[in-house]
Amino acid sequence: MTRWLAEYAWLPEHAEPTADVLIEATDGRLTTVTPLTAGGPPAAGVEVEATRLPGLTVPGLANAHSHAFHRALRGRTHDGRGDFWSWRDLMYAVAARLDPDSYLALARAAYAEMALAGITCVGEFHYLHHGPGGTRYDDPNAMSAALVEAAAHAGIRLTVLDAAYLTASVDGAELTGPQRRFGDGDALRWAERVDAFRPADGHVRRGAAVHSVRAVPAAQLATVAGWADRHGLPLHVHLSEQPAENDACRAVHGCTPTRLLADHGVLGRHTTAVHATHPTAADVALLGDSRTGVCLCPTTERDLADGIGPARRLAEAGSPLSLGSDSHAVVDLFEEARAVELDERLRTRRRGHFDAAELFAAATVTGHAALGWGDAGRLAVGDRADLVTVRLDSARTAGVPPAGVFFAATAADVTQVVVDGRTVVADGRHLTVDVPTELRDAIAAVLS
Ligand SMILES: [Zn+2]
């Protein structure tokens, strides 16, 4: 049994943090979460033998949308002025060079950076499946296996959201160049491959993804959705990130991407739409009525000039909101969380769309649920023992009330991270990965 005493902890259903909380865990599960000031054991005044956690302790943060290899692009796509297409050209260049070994090294460093930021679980929206030219590796899931190993080294949990990526455009153009590495030919061959991926490790779960309506023909959407449904696994899909996707879908199918997904059985409570930046009012209703989740990625959406999604309207309609760092221009769930509120302020010129507890839920319990981990993201007895401690004495957080942390802290303020009862980060340092060195070397290896 391990025991901690949190100066402050944010407990489920609480609008703000509680002081002096005793937390115990056995075999990676929380067995005690008790505020001492509430008269719980031990009696007040009795010295508790426990590891002290100064600052605010929150549950594990969930990064519900990641493309690990995009980490190599950070700061490199702004040559001249850098538009979406210069970003995509470099992304393809990196994709063209990766193999299972370099993918492992880059993902391991990227996931370790996430651990430092308090992320205890990542959803990897994975489409870099095959070798150059689209040739299958001897193990057709070798790239997925590299991700599993990377997450194990970094000490975080992983949901491999294996993306079907079959065509280059809504009208069914063939994959060319580096995109050929993404393709399985058709959805049945995709399903056959993902069926064979059976990771036994406790830190990983499977999931499925439709890359987008550009990449999966309408007639094959139900095959991917059906596979996820049969196995009871989460299904993710990029949706309406750019208006051009809506225009192309209307031109080919006569409807919006959301309508197309709804008509082919892709929406539902196990589905997460990523971005949903440009939905129509009818799309918002379709997403909300079906309880389809929405994963917002505000730092990527601003980096790529996608626009500002209608977060409040989506939430009101019934869509649970989660957060992702997507392209990893920034890896900081505090920044993603506050951006949900701050972007609404910019758009509406009003404040007060989301309260701190709502942003906190998006970063924790809702994100975990979107990745198929319904037993994580809350400091509650029986849940996974994920603890993320944020210092309240840094230049950024000193003088800030604990409830204000989502509007003040950055990833650099995370001092201690426990995943499934195991300490992964202590005193702000990853215990097994030299994160800056490994990032530098892994990125140099794929860009030199
Ligand atoms: Zn994405």
Coordinates of C-alpha atoms and ligand atoms in Angstrom, one line a residue:
M1 CA 0.0 0.0 0.0
T2 CA 1.2 3.5 -0.8
R3 CA 0.1 6.6 1.0
W4 CA 0.2 10.2 0.1
L5 CA -1.0 13.4 1.8
A6 CA -2.1 16.0 -0.6
E7 CA -2.0 19.7 0.5
Y8 CA -5.0 20.1 -1.9
A9 CA -6.8 17.5 -4.0
W10 CA -9.6 18.0 -6.5
L11 CA -12.2 15.4 -5.7
P12 CA -15.1 14.3 -8.0
E13 CA -18.3 16.3 -8.0
H14 CA -16.5 19.2 -6.2
A15 CA -16.5 22.6 -7.7
E16 CA -13.1 23.3 -6.2
P17 CA -10.2 21.5 -4.4
T18 CA -10.2 20.2 -0.9
A19 CA -7.4 20.7 1.6
D20 CA -5.4 17.9 3.4
V21 CA -6.6 14.8 1.6
L22 CA -5.2 11.4 2.5
I23 CA -4.8 9.2 -0.5
E24 CA -3.9 5.5 -0.4
A25 CA -3.5 3.0 -3.2
T26 CA -2.9 -0.7 -3.5
D27 CA -2.2 -2.6 -6.7
G28 CA -2.6 0.5 -8.8
R29 CA -6.1 1.3 -7.4
L30 CA -7.2 4.0 -5.1
T31 CA -8.3 2.5 -1.7
T32 CA -8.7 5.7 0.3
V33 CA -9.5 9.3 -0.6
T34 CA -10.3 11.1 2.6
P35 CA -10.1 14.7 3.6
L36 CA -8.5 14.8 7.0
T37 CA -10.3 18.1 7.9
A38 CA -13.6 16.3 7.5
G39 CA -12.8 14.3 10.5
G40 CA -11.9 11.2 8.6
P41 CA -9.2 8.8 9.8
P42 CA -6.7 9.4 11.3
A43 CA -8.0 11.8 14.0
A44 CA -7.0 15.4 13.5
G45 CA -3.7 16.3 15.0
V46 CA -2.2 12.8 14.5
E47 CA 0.9 12.8 12.4
V48 CA 0.3 10.9 9.2
E49 CA 3.1 8.9 7.7
A50 CA 2.7 9.6 4.1
T51 CA 4.5 11.1 1.1
R52 CA 3.6 14.8 1.2
L53 CA 2.3 16.3 -2.1
P54 CA 2.7 20.0 -1.7
G55 CA 0.4 22.0 -4.1
L56 CA -2.7 20.7 -5.9
T57 CA -3.2 17.1 -6.8
V58 CA -5.6 16.3 -9.6
P59 CA -6.4 13.0 -11.3
G60 CA -4.4 11.9 -14.4
L61 CA -4.9 14.1 -17.4
A62 CA -6.0 12.4 -20.6
N63 CA -4.6 13.5 -24.0
A64 CA -7.5 12.2 -26.2
H65 CA -5.9 13.0 -29.5
S66 CA -2.3 12.6 -30.5
H67 CA -0.2 12.0 -33.5
A68 CA 3.1 11.2 -31.8
F69 CA 5.4 11.8 -34.8
H70 CA 4.1 15.3 -35.4
R71 CA 6.2 16.3 -32.4
A72 CA 9.1 16.5 -34.9
L73 CA 7.4 19.4 -36.6
R74 CA 7.3 21.8 -33.7
G75 CA 8.8 25.1 -34.6
R76 CA 9.8 24.0 -38.0
T77 CA 6.8 24.9 -40.1
H78 CA 6.9 28.6 -39.9
D79 CA 9.5 29.3 -42.7
G80 CA 8.5 32.5 -44.4
R81 CA 5.0 32.6 -43.0
G82 CA 4.2 28.9 -43.1
D83 CA 0.7 27.9 -44.3
F84 CA -1.2 24.7 -43.7
W85 CA 0.3 23.2 -46.8
S86 CA 3.9 23.9 -45.8
W87 CA 3.0 22.2 -42.5
R88 CA 1.6 19.2 -44.3
D89 CA 4.5 18.8 -46.7
L90 CA 6.9 18.6 -43.8
M91 CA 4.6 16.2 -42.0
Y92 CA 4.6 13.9 -45.0
A93 CA 8.4 14.2 -45.2
V94 CA 8.7 12.9 -41.6
A95 CA 6.2 10.2 -42.2
A96 CA 8.2 9.0 -45.2
R97 CA 11.3 8.5 -43.1
L98 CA 10.0 6.7 -40.1
D99 CA 10.5 3.0 -39.5
P100 CA 9.4 1.0 -36.4
D101 CA 12.7 1.8 -34.6
S102 CA 12.7 5.5 -35.2
Y103 CA 9.0 5.6 -34.6
L104 CA 9.5 4.0 -31.2
A105 CA 12.3 6.5 -30.3
L106 CA 10.2 9.5 -31.3
A107 CA 7.0 8.3 -29.7
R108 CA 8.8 7.3 -26.5
A109 CA 10.3 10.8 -26.2
A110 CA 7.0 12.5 -27.1
Y111 CA 5.0 10.3 -24.6
A112 CA 7.6 11.0 -21.9
E113 CA 7.1 14.8 -22.5
M114 CA 3.4 14.1 -22.0
A115 CA 4.2 12.3 -18.7
L116 CA 6.1 15.4 -17.6
A117 CA 3.0 17.5 -18.4
G118 CA 0.8 15.3 -16.2
I119 CA -0.7 13.2 -19.0
T120 CA -1.3 9.7 -17.7
C121 CA -3.1 8.3 -20.8
V122 CA -2.9 9.1 -24.5
G123 CA -5.1 8.3 -27.4
E124 CA -2.8 7.8 -30.4
F125 CA -4.7 8.4 -33.6
H126 CA -2.5 6.1 -35.6
Y127 CA -2.3 6.0 -39.3
L128 CA 1.3 5.4 -40.2
H129 CA 0.8 1.7 -40.6
H130 CA 3.0 0.3 -43.4
G131 CA 6.5 0.5 -44.9
P132 CA 7.6 2.6 -47.8
G133 CA 5.2 2.4 -50.8
G134 CA 2.6 0.8 -48.5
T135 CA 4.4 -2.6 -48.2
R136 CA 3.3 -4.4 -45.1
Y137 CA 5.9 -5.2 -42.5
D138 CA 6.4 -8.8 -41.6
D139 CA 4.3 -8.0 -38.5
P140 CA 1.6 -5.8 -40.2
N141 CA 1.1 -4.1 -36.8
A142 CA 4.8 -3.4 -36.2
M143 CA 4.2 0.4 -36.0
S144 CA 1.4 -0.1 -33.5
A145 CA 3.7 -2.4 -31.5
A146 CA 6.3 0.4 -31.5
L147 CA 3.7 2.7 -29.9
V148 CA 2.9 0.2 -27.2
E149 CA 6.5 -0.1 -26.3
A150 CA 7.0 3.7 -26.4
A151 CA 4.1 4.2 -23.9
A152 CA 5.5 1.5 -21.6
H153 CA 8.9 3.2 -21.5
A154 CA 7.3 6.6 -20.9
G155 CA 5.2 5.1 -18.1
I156 CA 1.8 6.2 -19.4
R157 CA -1.3 4.3 -20.7
L158 CA -2.2 4.2 -24.4
T159 CA -5.2 3.6 -26.5
V160 CA -4.1 2.8 -30.0
L161 CA -6.9 4.3 -32.2
D162 CA -6.0 2.5 -35.4
A163 CA -7.1 4.7 -38.3
A164 CA -8.6 3.4 -41.5
Y165 CA -7.0 5.7 -44.2
L166 CA -7.9 4.5 -47.6
T167 CA -8.3 7.4 -50.0
A168 CA -6.8 10.8 -50.5
S169 CA -10.0 12.8 -51.1
V170 CA -13.7 12.7 -50.6
D171 CA -14.2 11.7 -54.2
G172 CA -12.0 8.6 -53.7
A173 CA -8.7 9.6 -55.2
E174 CA -6.0 7.0 -54.7
L175 CA -3.3 7.5 -52.0
T176 CA 0.0 8.7 -53.5
G177 CA 3.6 9.3 -52.3
P178 CA 4.0 9.0 -48.5
Q179 CA 0.2 8.6 -48.0
R180 CA 0.6 5.1 -49.4
R181 CA 2.1 4.0 -46.1
F182 CA -1.3 4.8 -44.4
G183 CA -3.5 2.6 -46.6
D184 CA -4.7 -1.0 -46.2
G185 CA -6.5 -1.1 -49.5
D186 CA -10.1 -1.3 -48.2
A187 CA -11.9 -1.4 -44.9
L188 CA -12.1 -5.2 -44.8
R189 CA -8.3 -5.5 -45.1
W190 CA -8.0 -2.8 -42.4
A191 CA -10.3 -4.8 -40.1
E192 CA -8.3 -8.0 -40.8
R193 CA -5.1 -6.3 -39.8
V194 CA -6.4 -4.6 -36.6
D195 CA -8.1 -8.0 -35.6
A196 CA -4.6 -9.4 -35.4
F197 CA -3.3 -6.7 -33.1
R198 CA -3.8 -8.1 -29.6
P199 CA -1.6 -6.3 -27.1
A200 CA -1.5 -8.2 -23.8
D201 CA 0.0 -5.4 -21.8
G202 CA -2.1 -3.8 -19.1
H203 CA -1.2 -0.3 -20.1
V204 CA -2.7 -0.5 -23.6
R205 CA -6.2 -0.8 -25.1
R206 CA -7.4 -0.9 -28.6
G207 CA -9.7 1.5 -30.5
A208 CA -10.6 2.3 -34.0
A209 CA -10.6 5.5 -36.1
V210 CA -12.0 6.7 -39.4
H211 CA -9.3 9.1 -40.4
S212 CA -11.9 11.5 -41.9
V213 CA -14.6 11.5 -44.6
R214 CA -11.7 12.3 -47.0
A215 CA -9.9 9.0 -46.2
V216 CA -12.7 6.4 -45.9
P217 CA -15.3 6.0 -48.8
A218 CA -18.9 6.3 -47.6
A219 CA -19.7 2.7 -48.5
Q220 CA -16.9 1.5 -46.2
L221 CA -17.7 3.6 -43.1
A222 CA -20.0 1.0 -41.7
T223 CA -17.3 -1.6 -41.8
V224 CA -15.0 0.4 -39.6
A225 CA -17.8 1.5 -37.2
G226 CA -19.1 -2.1 -37.1
W227 CA -15.7 -3.4 -36.1
A228 CA -15.4 -1.0 -33.2
D229 CA -19.0 -1.7 -32.1
R230 CA -18.6 -5.5 -32.2
H231 CA -15.6 -5.2 -30.0
G232 CA -17.0 -2.5 -27.7
L233 CA -14.1 -0.2 -28.5
P234 CA -13.9 3.6 -28.9
L235 CA -14.2 5.0 -32.4
H236 CA -12.6 8.4 -33.2
V237 CA -12.9 10.5 -36.4
H238 CA -11.5 13.8 -37.6
L239 CA -14.5 15.9 -38.4
S240 CA -14.9 19.3 -40.1
E241 CA -11.5 20.6 -39.2
Q242 CA -11.4 22.9 -42.2
P243 CA -14.4 24.3 -44.2
A244 CA -12.9 22.7 -47.4
E245 CA -13.8 19.3 -46.0
N246 CA -17.5 20.4 -45.7
D247 CA -17.5 21.8 -49.2
A248 CA -15.9 18.7 -50.7
C249 CA -18.4 16.4 -48.9
R250 CA -21.4 18.5 -50.0
A251 CA -20.1 18.4 -53.6
V252 CA -19.7 14.6 -53.7
H253 CA -22.4 13.4 -51.3
G254 CA -24.8 16.3 -51.1
C255 CA -24.5 16.5 -47.3
T256 CA -22.2 17.6 -44.5
P257 CA -19.5 15.2 -43.1
T258 CA -21.5 14.9 -39.9
R259 CA -24.7 13.9 -41.7
L260 CA -22.7 11.3 -43.8
L261 CA -21.2 9.8 -40.6
A262 CA -24.6 9.7 -39.0
D263 CA -26.2 8.0 -42.0
H264 CA -23.5 5.3 -41.9
G265 CA -23.6 4.5 -38.2
V266 CA -20.4 6.2 -37.2
L267 CA -21.9 8.5 -34.5
G268 CA -22.9 7.4 -31.0
R269 CA -21.8 7.5 -27.3
H270 CA -18.6 5.4 -28.0
T271 CA -17.6 7.8 -30.8
T272 CA -15.5 10.9 -30.5
A273 CA -15.4 13.5 -33.2
V274 CA -12.1 15.3 -33.2
H275 CA -12.1 19.1 -33.9
A276 CA -15.7 19.6 -35.0
T277 CA -14.6 23.2 -35.8
H278 CA -17.0 23.9 -38.6
P279 CA -20.3 22.1 -37.9
T280 CA -23.7 23.4 -39.0
A281 CA -26.5 23.9 -36.4
A282 CA -28.0 20.6 -37.7
D283 CA -24.6 18.9 -37.3
V284 CA -24.3 20.1 -33.7
A285 CA -27.8 18.6 -33.0
L286 CA -26.8 15.3 -34.7
L287 CA -23.6 15.1 -32.5
G288 CA -25.4 16.0 -29.3
D289 CA -28.5 13.9 -29.8
S290 CA -26.3 10.8 -30.5
R291 CA -24.1 11.7 -27.4
T292 CA -21.1 11.7 -29.7
G293 CA -18.1 13.1 -27.8
V294 CA -16.1 16.0 -29.2
C295 CA -12.3 16.3 -28.7
L296 CA -11.2 19.8 -29.0
C297 CA -7.5 20.6 -29.8
P298 CA -7.3 24.3 -29.4
T299 CA -3.5 24.8 -29.6
T300 CA -3.4 22.8 -32.9
E301 CA -6.5 24.5 -34.2
R302 CA -4.9 27.9 -33.7
D303 CA -1.5 26.7 -35.0
L304 CA -3.1 25.4 -38.3
A305 CA -5.5 28.4 -38.6
D306 CA -8.5 26.0 -38.5
G307 CA -10.8 28.3 -36.6
I308 CA -12.7 28.2 -33.3
G309 CA -15.1 25.4 -32.8
P310 CA -18.5 26.0 -31.1
A311 CA -17.5 24.3 -27.8
R312 CA -20.4 25.7 -25.7
R313 CA -23.0 24.8 -28.2
L314 CA -21.6 21.3 -28.6
A315 CA -21.6 20.8 -24.9
E316 CA -25.2 22.2 -24.5
A317 CA -26.4 19.9 -27.3
G318 CA -25.2 16.8 -25.3
S319 CA -21.6 16.1 -26.5
P320 CA -19.1 15.4 -23.8
L321 CA -16.0 17.4 -24.4
S322 CA -12.4 16.1 -24.2
L323 CA -9.1 17.6 -25.1
G324 CA -6.1 16.7 -27.3
S325 CA -2.7 18.1 -28.1
D326 CA -3.0 16.6 -31.6
S327 CA 0.1 17.9 -33.5
H328 CA 2.0 18.7 -30.3
A329 CA 2.8 22.3 -31.2
V330 CA 2.2 22.5 -27.5
V331 CA 1.9 19.7 -25.0
D332 CA 0.1 21.3 -22.1
L333 CA -3.4 20.2 -21.1
F334 CA -3.8 23.2 -18.9
E335 CA -3.4 25.4 -21.9
E336 CA -5.8 23.3 -23.9
A337 CA -8.4 23.5 -21.1
R338 CA -8.3 27.2 -20.6
A339 CA -8.2 27.8 -24.4
V340 CA -11.7 26.2 -24.6
E341 CA -13.0 29.1 -22.5
L342 CA -10.7 31.8 -23.8
D343 CA -11.4 31.1 -27.4
E344 CA -15.1 31.4 -26.8
R345 CA -14.5 34.7 -25.2
L346 CA -12.6 35.9 -28.2
R347 CA -15.4 34.8 -30.5
T348 CA -18.3 36.1 -28.4
R349 CA -16.7 39.0 -26.7
R350 CA -18.2 37.7 -23.5
R351 CA -16.7 35.8 -20.5
G352 CA -17.9 32.9 -18.4
H353 CA -18.8 30.1 -20.8
F354 CA -17.2 27.3 -18.9
D355 CA -16.4 27.0 -15.2
A356 CA -13.2 25.6 -13.9
A357 CA -14.9 22.3 -12.9
E358 CA -16.1 21.8 -16.5
L359 CA -12.6 22.4 -17.9
F360 CA -11.1 20.1 -15.3
A361 CA -13.6 17.3 -16.3
A362 CA -12.7 17.7 -20.0
A363 CA -9.0 17.3 -19.1
T364 CA -9.5 14.3 -16.9
V365 CA -12.6 12.0 -16.6
T366 CA -14.2 12.7 -19.9
G367 CA -10.9 12.3 -21.8
H368 CA -10.3 8.9 -20.2
A369 CA -13.8 7.8 -21.0
A370 CA -13.3 8.8 -24.6
L371 CA -10.3 6.5 -24.8
G372 CA -12.1 3.5 -23.2
W373 CA -10.8 3.9 -19.7
G374 CA -13.9 4.4 -17.7
D375 CA -12.1 3.7 -14.4
A376 CA -9.7 6.6 -14.6
G377 CA -9.7 10.4 -14.3
R378 CA -11.3 10.8 -10.8
L379 CA -9.7 10.7 -7.3
A380 CA -12.3 8.1 -6.2
V381 CA -11.9 4.8 -4.4
G382 CA -11.7 2.0 -6.9
D383 CA -10.4 4.2 -9.7
R384 CA -6.9 3.9 -11.1
A385 CA -4.3 5.5 -8.9
D386 CA -3.3 8.4 -11.2
L387 CA -2.1 11.5 -9.3
V388 CA -0.8 14.7 -10.9
T389 CA 0.6 17.3 -8.5
V390 CA 0.8 20.9 -9.6
R391 CA 3.0 23.3 -7.6
L392 CA 1.4 26.4 -6.2
D393 CA 4.7 28.1 -5.5
S394 CA 6.1 28.8 -8.9
A395 CA 6.3 32.2 -10.5
R396 CA 3.1 31.4 -12.4
T397 CA 1.1 29.8 -9.6
A398 CA 2.2 31.6 -6.4
G399 CA -0.8 33.4 -4.9
V400 CA -3.2 31.6 -7.1
P401 CA -6.1 29.9 -5.3
P402 CA -6.1 26.1 -6.0
A403 CA -9.4 26.3 -8.0
G404 CA -7.7 28.8 -10.4
V405 CA -5.0 26.4 -11.5
F406 CA -6.5 25.7 -14.9
F407 CA -6.2 29.4 -15.6
A408 CA -2.7 29.9 -14.3
A409 CA -0.5 26.7 -14.4
T410 CA 1.5 25.3 -17.3
A411 CA 2.8 21.9 -17.8
A412 CA 6.1 23.1 -16.3
D413 CA 4.3 23.4 -12.9
V414 CA 3.7 19.6 -12.7
T415 CA 6.1 18.2 -10.1
Q416 CA 4.9 14.7 -9.5
V417 CA 3.0 12.1 -11.6
V418 CA 1.8 8.7 -10.5
V419 CA 0.3 6.4 -13.1
D420 CA -1.5 3.3 -11.9
G421 CA 0.2 3.7 -8.5
R422 CA 3.7 4.0 -9.9
T423 CA 5.7 7.2 -9.7
V424 CA 6.8 8.3 -13.2
V425 CA 7.7 11.9 -12.5
A426 CA 9.2 13.2 -9.3
D427 CA 10.4 16.8 -8.6
G428 CA 9.5 17.7 -12.2
R429 CA 11.9 15.0 -13.7
H430 CA 11.0 11.9 -15.6
L431 CA 12.5 9.0 -13.6
T432 CA 13.5 6.9 -16.6
V433 CA 13.7 9.1 -19.7
D434 CA 16.0 12.1 -20.3
V435 CA 13.2 13.8 -22.2
P436 CA 15.0 16.8 -23.8
T437 CA 17.9 14.7 -24.9
E438 CA 15.7 11.9 -26.3
L439 CA 13.5 14.4 -28.1
R440 CA 16.5 16.2 -29.7
D441 CA 18.1 12.9 -30.8
A442 CA 14.9 11.3 -32.1
I443 CA 13.9 14.4 -34.1
A444 CA 17.4 14.8 -35.5
A445 CA 17.3 11.2 -36.6
V446 CA 14.2 11.7 -38.7
L447 CA 15.0 15.1 -40.1
S448 CA 18.8 15.0 -40.7
Ligands
ZN1 ZN -5.4 14.8 -35.7

